[in-house]
mmCIF file of C-alpha atoms and ligand atoms in Angstrom:
data_model
loop_
_atom_site.group_PDB
_atom_site.id
_atom_site.type_symbol
_atom_site.label_atom_id
_atom_site.label_comp_id
_atom_site.label_asym_id
_atom_site.label_seq_id
_atom_site.Cartn_x
_atom_site.Cartn_y
_atom_site.Cartn_z
ATOM 1 C CA UNK A 109 -93.330 3.143 -6.754
ATOM 2 C CA UNK A 110 -90.329 2.008 -4.616
ATOM 3 C CA UNK A 111 -88.272 4.046 -2.489
ATOM 4 C CA UNK A 112 -84.417 3.633 -2.659
ATOM 5 C CA UNK A 113 -82.640 1.976 0.035
ATOM 6 C CA UNK A 114 -80.240 4.927 1.014
ATOM 7 C CA UNK A 115 -81.744 7.695 3.248
ATOM 8 C CA UNK A 116 -79.422 9.825 4.624
ATOM 9 C CA UNK A 117 -80.328 12.360 7.248
ATOM 10 C CA UNK A 118 -77.993 15.358 8.516
ATOM 11 C CA UNK A 119 -77.871 15.707 12.658
ATOM 12 C CA UNK A 120 -76.466 17.596 15.332
ATOM 13 C CA UNK A 121 -73.961 14.934 16.592
ATOM 14 C CA UNK A 122 -75.105 15.506 20.406
ATOM 15 C CA UNK A 123 -78.533 13.857 19.237
ATOM 16 C CA UNK A 124 -76.724 10.625 18.403
ATOM 17 C CA UNK A 125 -75.064 10.288 22.084
ATOM 18 C CA UNK A 126 -71.670 11.885 20.868
ATOM 19 C CA UNK A 127 -70.235 13.946 23.747
ATOM 20 C CA UNK A 128 -69.658 17.092 22.107
ATOM 21 C CA UNK A 129 -71.665 19.740 24.212
ATOM 22 C CA UNK A 130 -69.999 22.705 25.904
ATOM 23 C CA UNK A 131 -69.982 20.561 29.002
ATOM 24 C CA UNK A 132 -68.666 17.401 27.445
ATOM 25 C CA UNK A 133 -71.990 16.016 27.556
ATOM 26 C CA UNK A 134 -74.617 14.690 24.998
ATOM 27 C CA UNK A 135 -77.985 14.883 24.103
ATOM 28 C CA UNK A 136 -79.246 11.407 22.896
ATOM 29 C CA UNK A 137 -82.540 11.163 21.378
ATOM 30 C CA UNK A 138 -83.618 7.479 21.707
ATOM 31 C CA UNK A 139 -86.515 8.056 18.790
ATOM 32 C CA UNK A 140 -83.746 9.196 16.584
ATOM 33 C CA UNK A 141 -81.137 6.550 17.605
ATOM 34 C CA UNK A 142 -83.390 3.376 18.322
ATOM 35 C CA UNK A 143 -86.698 3.830 16.149
ATOM 36 C CA UNK A 144 -85.419 5.966 13.010
ATOM 37 C CA UNK A 145 -81.575 4.848 13.303
ATOM 38 C CA UNK A 146 -82.108 1.634 11.526
ATOM 39 C CA UNK A 147 -83.934 2.883 8.645
ATOM 40 C CA UNK A 148 -81.540 5.554 7.963
ATOM 41 C CA UNK A 149 -77.972 6.576 7.621
ATOM 42 C CA UNK A 150 -76.975 9.566 9.968
ATOM 43 C CA UNK A 151 -74.670 12.124 8.900
ATOM 44 C CA UNK A 152 -73.612 13.929 12.179
ATOM 45 C CA UNK A 153 -72.357 17.322 12.266
ATOM 46 C CA UNK A 154 -71.477 19.236 15.255
ATOM 47 C CA UNK A 155 -70.966 22.976 14.285
ATOM 48 C CA UNK A 156 -68.971 24.288 17.216
ATOM 49 C CA UNK A 157 -66.678 21.368 17.506
ATOM 50 C CA UNK A 158 -65.843 21.207 13.981
ATOM 51 C CA UNK A 159 -65.214 24.922 13.484
ATOM 52 C CA UNK A 160 -62.467 24.386 15.898
ATOM 53 C CA UNK A 161 -64.351 25.654 19.716
ATOM 54 C CA UNK A 162 -63.373 22.381 21.590
ATOM 55 C CA UNK A 163 -64.864 20.217 24.467
ATOM 56 C CA UNK A 164 -65.734 21.310 27.123
ATOM 57 C CA UNK A 165 -66.201 24.899 25.933
ATOM 58 C CA UNK A 166 -67.359 27.956 27.247
ATOM 59 C CA UNK A 167 -71.092 28.456 26.459
ATOM 60 C CA UNK A 168 -72.237 30.840 23.349
ATOM 61 C CA UNK A 169 -75.479 33.017 23.354
ATOM 62 C CA UNK A 170 -77.089 35.257 20.756
ATOM 63 C CA UNK A 171 -76.938 38.729 20.866
ATOM 64 C CA UNK A 172 -79.807 40.687 19.130
ATOM 65 C CA UNK A 173 -77.650 43.215 17.071
ATOM 66 C CA UNK A 174 -78.120 46.219 15.039
ATOM 67 C CA UNK A 175 -75.166 45.691 13.232
ATOM 68 C CA UNK A 176 -75.710 45.735 9.457
ATOM 69 C CA UNK A 177 -72.873 43.468 8.900
ATOM 70 C CA UNK A 178 -74.642 40.681 10.192
ATOM 71 C CA UNK A 179 -77.683 41.078 8.743
ATOM 72 C CA UNK A 180 -76.830 39.054 5.479
ATOM 73 C CA UNK A 181 -75.338 35.999 6.698
ATOM 74 C CA UNK A 182 -76.840 35.298 10.149
ATOM 75 C CA UNK A 183 -79.898 37.844 10.546
ATOM 76 C CA UNK A 184 -79.781 40.305 13.380
ATOM 77 C CA UNK A 185 -77.764 37.918 15.613
ATOM 78 C CA UNK A 186 -74.108 37.948 16.847
ATOM 79 C CA UNK A 187 -73.085 34.677 18.431
ATOM 80 C CA UNK A 188 -70.623 35.590 21.686
ATOM 81 C CA UNK A 189 -69.025 33.584 24.425
ATOM 82 C CA UNK A 190 -71.214 34.243 27.562
ATOM 83 C CA UNK A 191 -68.473 35.237 29.809
ATOM 84 C CA UNK A 192 -65.367 36.400 27.345
ATOM 85 C CA UNK A 193 -67.693 37.971 24.958
ATOM 86 C CA UNK A 194 -65.574 36.540 22.141
ATOM 87 C CA UNK A 195 -67.547 37.118 18.952
ATOM 88 C CA UNK A 196 -67.524 33.924 16.816
ATOM 89 C CA UNK A 197 -70.336 35.049 14.417
ATOM 90 C CA UNK A 198 -67.944 35.581 11.280
ATOM 91 C CA UNK A 199 -66.046 32.326 12.023
ATOM 92 C CA UNK A 200 -69.396 30.094 12.355
ATOM 93 C CA UNK A 201 -70.557 31.851 9.071
ATOM 94 C CA UNK A 202 -67.439 31.050 7.244
ATOM 95 C CA UNK A 203 -67.168 27.921 8.553
ATOM 96 C CA UNK A 204 -70.969 26.870 7.851
ATOM 97 C CA UNK A 205 -70.426 28.143 4.250
ATOM 98 C CA UNK A 206 -67.558 26.088 3.572
ATOM 99 C CA UNK A 207 -69.201 22.803 5.554
ATOM 100 C CA UNK A 208 -72.652 23.290 3.787
ATOM 101 C CA UNK A 209 -70.482 23.347 0.185
ATOM 102 C CA UNK A 210 -69.036 20.325 1.290
ATOM 103 C CA UNK A 211 -72.469 18.366 2.382
ATOM 104 C CA UNK A 212 -73.848 19.203 -0.971
ATOM 105 C CA UNK A 213 -70.688 17.975 -3.051
ATOM 106 C CA UNK A 214 -70.164 14.911 -0.683
ATOM 107 C CA UNK A 215 -73.830 13.886 0.467
ATOM 108 C CA UNK A 216 -75.836 13.712 -2.778
ATOM 109 C CA UNK A 217 -78.397 11.500 -0.729
ATOM 110 C CA UNK A 218 -78.763 13.818 1.835
ATOM 111 C CA UNK A 219 -82.769 13.759 2.466
ATOM 112 C CA UNK A 220 -83.342 15.720 5.705
ATOM 113 C CA UNK A 221 -81.826 17.076 9.015
ATOM 114 C CA UNK A 222 -82.565 16.823 12.518
ATOM 115 C CA UNK A 223 -81.183 19.849 14.475
ATOM 116 C CA UNK A 224 -80.859 20.332 18.407
ATOM 117 C CA UNK A 225 -83.380 22.937 19.530
ATOM 118 C CA UNK A 226 -82.250 25.919 21.917
ATOM 119 C CA UNK A 227 -78.950 25.700 20.657
ATOM 120 C CA UNK A 228 -77.140 29.176 19.377
ATOM 121 C CA UNK A 229 -75.604 27.052 16.320
ATOM 122 C CA UNK A 230 -78.112 24.437 15.971
ATOM 123 C CA UNK A 231 -81.438 25.868 17.081
ATOM 124 C CA UNK A 232 -84.139 26.208 14.057
ATOM 125 C CA UNK A 233 -86.912 28.512 16.111
ATOM 126 C CA UNK A 234 -87.411 30.151 19.129
ATOM 127 C CA UNK A 235 -83.894 30.195 20.386
ATOM 128 C CA UNK A 236 -82.653 32.369 23.001
ATOM 129 C CA UNK A 237 -81.391 35.646 22.189
ATOM 130 C CA UNK A 238 -80.310 38.544 24.355
ATOM 131 C CA UNK A 239 -80.559 42.441 23.843
ATOM 132 C CA UNK A 240 -77.316 44.254 24.326
ATOM 133 C CA UNK A 241 -78.537 45.221 27.888
ATOM 134 C CA UNK A 242 -78.941 41.368 28.471
ATOM 135 C CA UNK A 243 -82.910 41.220 28.186
ATOM 136 C CA UNK A 244 -83.767 37.570 26.882
ATOM 137 C CA UNK A 245 -86.473 36.786 24.596
ATOM 138 C CA UNK A 246 -87.180 33.421 22.366
ATOM 139 C CA UNK A 247 -86.733 34.663 19.125
ATOM 140 C CA UNK A 248 -83.885 33.345 17.405
ATOM 141 C CA UNK A 249 -82.370 30.833 15.249
ATOM 142 C CA UNK A 250 -79.001 29.488 15.462
ATOM 143 C CA UNK A 251 -76.307 30.748 13.037
ATOM 144 C CA UNK A 252 -75.641 27.113 11.365
ATOM 145 C CA UNK A 253 -79.205 26.404 11.302
ATOM 146 C CA UNK A 254 -80.036 29.786 9.312
ATOM 147 C CA UNK A 255 -77.148 28.653 6.982
ATOM 148 C CA UNK A 256 -78.543 25.336 6.494
ATOM 149 C CA UNK A 257 -81.976 26.481 5.600
ATOM 150 C CA UNK A 258 -80.976 28.990 3.236
ATOM 151 C CA UNK A 259 -78.276 26.284 1.447
ATOM 152 C CA UNK A 260 -80.772 23.646 1.346
ATOM 153 C CA UNK A 261 -84.277 25.529 1.016
ATOM 154 C CA UNK A 262 -86.499 22.549 -0.214
ATOM 155 C CA UNK A 263 -84.805 19.690 2.321
ATOM 156 C CA UNK A 264 -87.143 18.291 5.244
ATOM 157 C CA UNK A 265 -85.240 20.163 8.353
ATOM 158 C CA UNK A 266 -87.110 19.427 11.866
ATOM 159 C CA UNK A 267 -85.831 19.983 15.466
ATOM 160 C CA UNK A 268 -85.964 17.057 17.800
ATOM 161 C CA UNK A 269 -88.063 18.778 20.334
ATOM 162 C CA UNK A 270 -91.180 19.298 17.447
ATOM 163 C CA UNK A 271 -90.548 15.496 16.716
ATOM 164 C CA UNK A 272 -91.941 14.523 19.923
ATOM 165 C CA UNK A 273 -95.567 15.766 18.543
ATOM 166 C CA UNK A 274 -96.801 12.390 16.548
ATOM 167 C CA UNK A 275 -97.900 14.772 13.977
ATOM 168 C CA UNK A 276 -95.258 16.668 13.237
ATOM 169 C CA UNK A 277 -92.792 13.660 13.709
ATOM 170 C CA UNK A 278 -95.305 11.991 10.927
ATOM 171 C CA UNK A 279 -94.964 14.673 8.585
ATOM 172 C CA UNK A 280 -91.139 15.151 8.628
ATOM 173 C CA UNK A 281 -90.700 11.322 8.092
ATOM 174 C CA UNK A 282 -93.435 11.439 5.213
ATOM 175 C CA UNK A 283 -91.191 14.496 3.715
ATOM 176 C CA UNK A 284 -87.981 12.701 4.054
ATOM 177 C CA UNK A 285 -88.745 9.854 2.046
ATOM 178 C CA UNK A 286 -90.798 11.720 -0.703
ATOM 179 C CA UNK A 287 -87.870 13.738 -0.889
ATOM 180 C CA UNK A 288 -85.798 10.589 -1.519
ATOM 181 C CA UNK A 289 -88.394 9.750 -4.181
ATOM 182 C CA UNK A 290 -88.175 13.065 -5.551
ATOM 183 C CA UNK A 291 -84.125 12.948 -5.907
ATOM 184 C CA UNK A 292 -85.024 9.273 -7.666
ATOM 185 C CA UNK A 293 -87.185 11.210 -10.090
ATOM 186 C CA UNK A 294 -84.943 14.168 -11.075
ATOM 187 C CA UNK A 295 -82.135 11.915 -12.397
ATOM 188 C CA UNK A 296 -79.952 13.237 -15.249
ATOM 189 C CA UNK A 297 -82.020 12.655 -18.188
ATOM 190 C CA UNK A 298 -85.441 12.762 -16.353
ATOM 191 C CA UNK A 299 -88.539 12.769 -18.412
ATOM 192 C CA UNK A 300 -91.750 14.656 -18.327
ATOM 193 C CA UNK A 301 -93.679 11.471 -18.855
ATOM 194 C CA UNK A 302 -91.698 10.293 -15.206
ATOM 195 C CA UNK A 303 -92.926 13.593 -13.756
ATOM 196 C CA UNK A 304 -96.415 13.202 -14.457
ATOM 197 C CA UNK A 305 -96.289 9.155 -13.278
ATOM 198 C CA UNK A 306 -94.646 10.658 -10.330
ATOM 199 C CA UNK A 307 -97.402 13.286 -9.565
ATOM 200 C CA UNK A 308 -100.100 10.652 -10.254
ATOM 201 C CA UNK A 309 -98.680 8.213 -7.612
ATOM 202 C CA UNK A 310 -98.680 11.126 -4.996
ATOM 203 C CA UNK A 311 -102.281 12.221 -5.821
ATOM 204 C CA UNK A 312 -103.610 11.090 -2.412
ATOM 205 C CA UNK A 313 -100.627 12.096 -0.287
ATOM 206 C CA UNK A 314 -100.621 15.519 -1.802
ATOM 207 C CA UNK A 315 -104.338 15.623 -1.132
ATOM 208 C CA UNK A 316 -103.863 14.810 2.523
ATOM 209 C CA UNK A 317 -102.165 17.998 2.786
ATOM 210 C CA UNK A 318 -103.839 20.660 0.636
ATOM 211 C CA UNK A 319 -106.360 20.133 -2.275
ATOM 212 C CA UNK A 320 -105.768 23.671 -3.884
ATOM 213 C CA UNK A 321 -101.558 22.920 -3.888
ATOM 214 C CA UNK A 322 -102.219 19.413 -5.563
ATOM 215 C CA UNK A 323 -104.562 21.425 -8.155
ATOM 216 C CA UNK A 324 -101.791 24.044 -8.546
ATOM 217 C CA UNK A 325 -99.154 21.597 -9.032
ATOM 218 C CA UNK A 326 -101.269 19.573 -11.279
ATOM 219 C CA UNK A 327 -101.480 22.910 -13.557
ATOM 220 C CA UNK A 328 -97.819 23.029 -13.353
ATOM 221 C CA UNK A 329 -97.159 19.259 -14.583
ATOM 222 C CA UNK A 330 -99.703 20.450 -17.571
ATOM 223 C CA UNK A 331 -97.991 22.916 -19.111
ATOM 224 C CA UNK A 332 -94.614 21.114 -18.303
ATOM 225 C CA UNK A 333 -93.931 20.969 -22.059
ATOM 226 C CA UNK A 334 -94.067 24.616 -22.359
ATOM 227 C CA UNK A 335 -91.394 25.558 -19.550
ATOM 228 C CA UNK A 336 -87.602 24.701 -19.531
ATOM 229 C CA UNK A 337 -86.700 21.266 -17.921
ATOM 230 C CA UNK A 338 -84.561 23.290 -15.309
ATOM 231 C CA UNK A 339 -87.331 25.686 -14.303
ATOM 232 C CA UNK A 340 -89.894 22.721 -14.039
ATOM 233 C CA UNK A 341 -87.793 20.873 -11.983
ATOM 234 C CA UNK A 342 -87.051 23.692 -9.625
ATOM 235 C CA UNK A 343 -90.480 24.787 -9.495
ATOM 236 C CA UNK A 344 -92.246 21.253 -8.863
ATOM 237 C CA UNK A 345 -89.747 20.703 -6.309
ATOM 238 C CA UNK A 346 -90.204 23.830 -4.157
ATOM 239 C CA UNK A 347 -94.119 23.513 -4.540
ATOM 240 C CA UNK A 348 -94.181 19.972 -3.845
ATOM 241 C CA UNK A 349 -91.991 20.177 -0.333
ATOM 242 C CA UNK A 350 -93.680 22.903 0.723
ATOM 243 C CA UNK A 351 -97.429 21.207 0.237
ATOM 244 C CA UNK A 352 -96.244 18.313 2.323
ATOM 245 C CA UNK A 353 -95.013 20.677 4.754
ATOM 246 C CA UNK A 354 -98.490 21.384 5.613
ATOM 247 C CA UNK A 355 -99.690 19.323 8.532
ATOM 248 C CA UNK A 356 -102.241 16.916 7.528
ATOM 249 C CA UNK A 357 -105.822 16.998 9.850
ATOM 250 C CA UNK A 358 -108.081 14.092 10.402
ATOM 251 C CA UNK A 359 -110.245 15.996 8.286
ATOM 252 C CA UNK A 360 -108.183 16.007 5.329
ATOM 253 C CA UNK A 361 -107.222 12.008 5.751
ATOM 254 C CA UNK A 362 -110.900 11.328 6.296
ATOM 255 C CA UNK A 363 -111.797 12.894 2.887
ATOM 256 C CA UNK A 364 -108.565 10.867 1.159
ATOM 257 C CA UNK A 365 -109.830 7.812 2.836
ATOM 258 C CA UNK A 366 -113.401 8.092 1.682
ATOM 259 C CA UNK A 367 -112.398 9.299 -2.059
ATOM 260 C CA UNK A 368 -110.120 5.938 -2.140
ATOM 261 C CA UNK A 369 -112.812 4.143 -1.181
ATOM 262 C CA UNK A 370 -114.849 5.327 -4.204
ATOM 263 C CA UNK A 371 -112.465 3.930 -6.645
ATOM 264 C CA UNK A 372 -113.505 0.481 -4.705
ATOM 265 C CA UNK A 373 -117.272 0.765 -5.087
ATOM 266 C CA UNK A 374 -117.636 -1.820 -7.654
ATOM 267 C CA UNK A 375 -115.577 -4.325 -6.263
ATOM 268 C CA UNK A 376 -116.357 -4.198 -2.700
ATOM 269 C CA UNK A 377 -119.674 -6.013 -1.427
ATOM 270 C CA UNK A 378 -122.294 -4.459 0.968
ATOM 271 C CA UNK A 379 -120.629 -5.657 4.175
ATOM 272 C CA UNK A 380 -117.289 -4.733 3.416
ATOM 273 C CA UNK A 381 -118.134 -1.252 2.535
ATOM 274 C CA UNK A 382 -120.319 -0.604 5.824
ATOM 275 C CA UNK A 383 -117.208 -2.061 7.490
ATOM 276 C CA UNK A 384 -114.605 0.350 5.966
ATOM 277 C CA UNK A 385 -116.883 3.483 6.237
ATOM 278 C CA UNK A 386 -117.334 2.342 9.887
ATOM 279 C CA UNK A 387 -113.598 2.253 10.398
ATOM 280 C CA UNK A 388 -113.036 5.573 8.488
ATOM 281 C CA UNK A 389 -115.817 7.214 10.807
ATOM 282 C CA UNK A 390 -113.760 5.881 13.828
ATOM 283 C CA UNK A 391 -110.674 7.262 12.862
ATOM 284 C CA UNK A 392 -112.612 10.850 12.189
ATOM 285 C CA UNK A 393 -114.097 10.704 15.359
ATOM 286 C CA UNK A 394 -110.593 9.902 17.302
ATOM 287 C CA UNK A 395 -111.939 6.200 18.444
ATOM 288 C CA UNK A 396 -108.995 4.807 16.533
ATOM 289 C CA UNK A 397 -105.721 5.894 14.792
ATOM 290 C CA UNK A 398 -104.966 6.462 10.998
ATOM 291 C CA UNK A 399 -103.370 3.122 10.717
ATOM 292 C CA UNK A 400 -106.766 1.483 11.231
ATOM 293 C CA UNK A 401 -108.736 2.344 8.094
ATOM 294 C CA UNK A 402 -105.571 2.355 6.320
ATOM 295 C CA UNK A 403 -104.978 -1.077 6.610
ATOM 296 C CA UNK A 404 -108.153 -2.141 5.675
ATOM 297 C CA UNK A 405 -107.893 -0.189 2.898
ATOM 298 C CA UNK A 406 -104.775 -1.621 1.719
ATOM 299 C CA UNK A 407 -106.125 -4.987 2.043
ATOM 300 C CA UNK A 408 -109.295 -4.026 -0.261
ATOM 301 C CA UNK A 409 -106.669 -2.446 -2.827
ATOM 302 C CA UNK A 410 -104.406 -5.688 -2.760
ATOM 303 C CA UNK A 411 -107.275 -8.104 -2.575
ATOM 304 C CA UNK A 412 -109.182 -6.406 -5.763
ATOM 305 C CA UNK A 413 -105.872 -5.438 -7.265
ATOM 306 C CA UNK A 414 -107.027 -2.099 -8.254
ATOM 307 C CA UNK A 415 -103.566 -0.729 -9.807
ATOM 308 C CA UNK A 416 -104.639 2.961 -9.755
ATOM 309 C CA UNK A 417 -104.535 2.908 -5.723
ATOM 310 C CA UNK A 418 -101.991 0.241 -5.482
ATOM 311 C CA UNK A 419 -99.593 2.609 -6.813
ATOM 312 C CA UNK A 420 -100.447 5.459 -4.278
ATOM 313 C CA UNK A 421 -97.261 6.197 -2.307
ATOM 314 C CA UNK A 422 -100.456 7.322 0.434
ATOM 315 C CA UNK A 423 -100.829 3.655 1.148
ATOM 316 C CA UNK A 424 -97.127 3.250 2.357
ATOM 317 C CA UNK A 425 -95.266 6.597 2.396
ATOM 318 C CA UNK A 426 -92.451 5.367 5.127
ATOM 319 C CA UNK A 427 -91.686 2.213 6.591
ATOM 320 C CA UNK A 428 -94.271 0.133 8.390
ATOM 321 C CA UNK A 429 -91.601 -0.527 11.455
ATOM 322 C CA UNK A 430 -91.911 3.082 12.360
ATOM 323 C CA UNK A 431 -95.363 3.024 13.170
ATOM 324 C CA UNK A 432 -96.090 6.505 12.915
ATOM 325 C CA UNK A 433 -99.362 6.153 11.526
ATOM 326 C CA UNK A 434 -100.408 4.368 14.894
ATOM 327 C CA UNK A 435 -100.179 7.842 16.662
ATOM 328 C CA UNK A 436 -102.082 10.230 14.163
HETATM 329 FE FE1 SF4 B 262 -72.729 20.613 18.359
HETATM 330 FE FE2 SF4 B 262 -75.249 21.397 17.657
HETATM 331 FE FE3 SF4 B 262 -74.931 19.797 19.445
HETATM 332 FE FE4 SF4 B 262 -74.129 22.068 20.115
HETATM 333 S S1 SF4 B 262 -76.035 21.270 19.589
HETATM 334 S S2 SF4 B 262 -73.300 20.306 20.665
HETATM 335 S S3 SF4 B 262 -73.016 22.778 18.209
HETATM 336 S S4 SF4 B 262 -74.390 19.703 17.554
#
């Protein structure tokens, strides 16, 4: 299964080095610009500048509010300027709704989104909020992030801070590339046969996240001919992306590697088996990263032309240049 060339990822503009922050500065993130950047095309958005607040500007904060009018669009928070207390909640929500429709229309290749943490507009979790009396708590989500997650519920979305964790980073990038393949699958006129093939090619990848969820997805595909196509597509997409969001563990990877090795038992001689088993064991005990047994496995799959395994996305879920499996 091949990955199409275009991977477009939405991003908080300041993470690319654009000087759009309240103080005229930026928050350039070298992993995003230098490592991931060459593999993808960015779609930068700065909600505060694009809605017209300008740079530099007064800082904003989220106020916890009991006002029922806010509960639909932005949760229980209002977004106000820190010093002058100007309320931008409705302006931001109106602008976000319009901008997100534009993104849905103009960016059909959007496969992920990276948000700036801690921002009252872009922050995805644990954004600082204040009671009306000024008591801070870390329990908020930015207004734009809230609208984004509602408008694109299956899109892989992550904060740049969480991407410093190698497992979360690998998980996010895996989801981005899988989302791209899912988009390629569900082109107009897609067939149930193509879905079966897609599901088969993702078997090992899904098992590395959850066996139960993999089985649930299999049952959904098996009764695919009884379900209206639109419903089947929506259900599969939601469950597939939710499964990949479960962060894999060394134990799950070990199970998958051992399972794949089982498909090679007739082809491998005793020495090769011993070598592969040792490599899996060294990964399980933390002596080597996942890339080590995976590279060996990939070598044997290619050498012995095991077609079923060769088609598994698990062996190559994202570009090798990113070296994501050197760190998990
Ligand atoms: Fe703009 Fe969001 Fe960056 Fe703030 S965090 S400067 S709103 S892109």
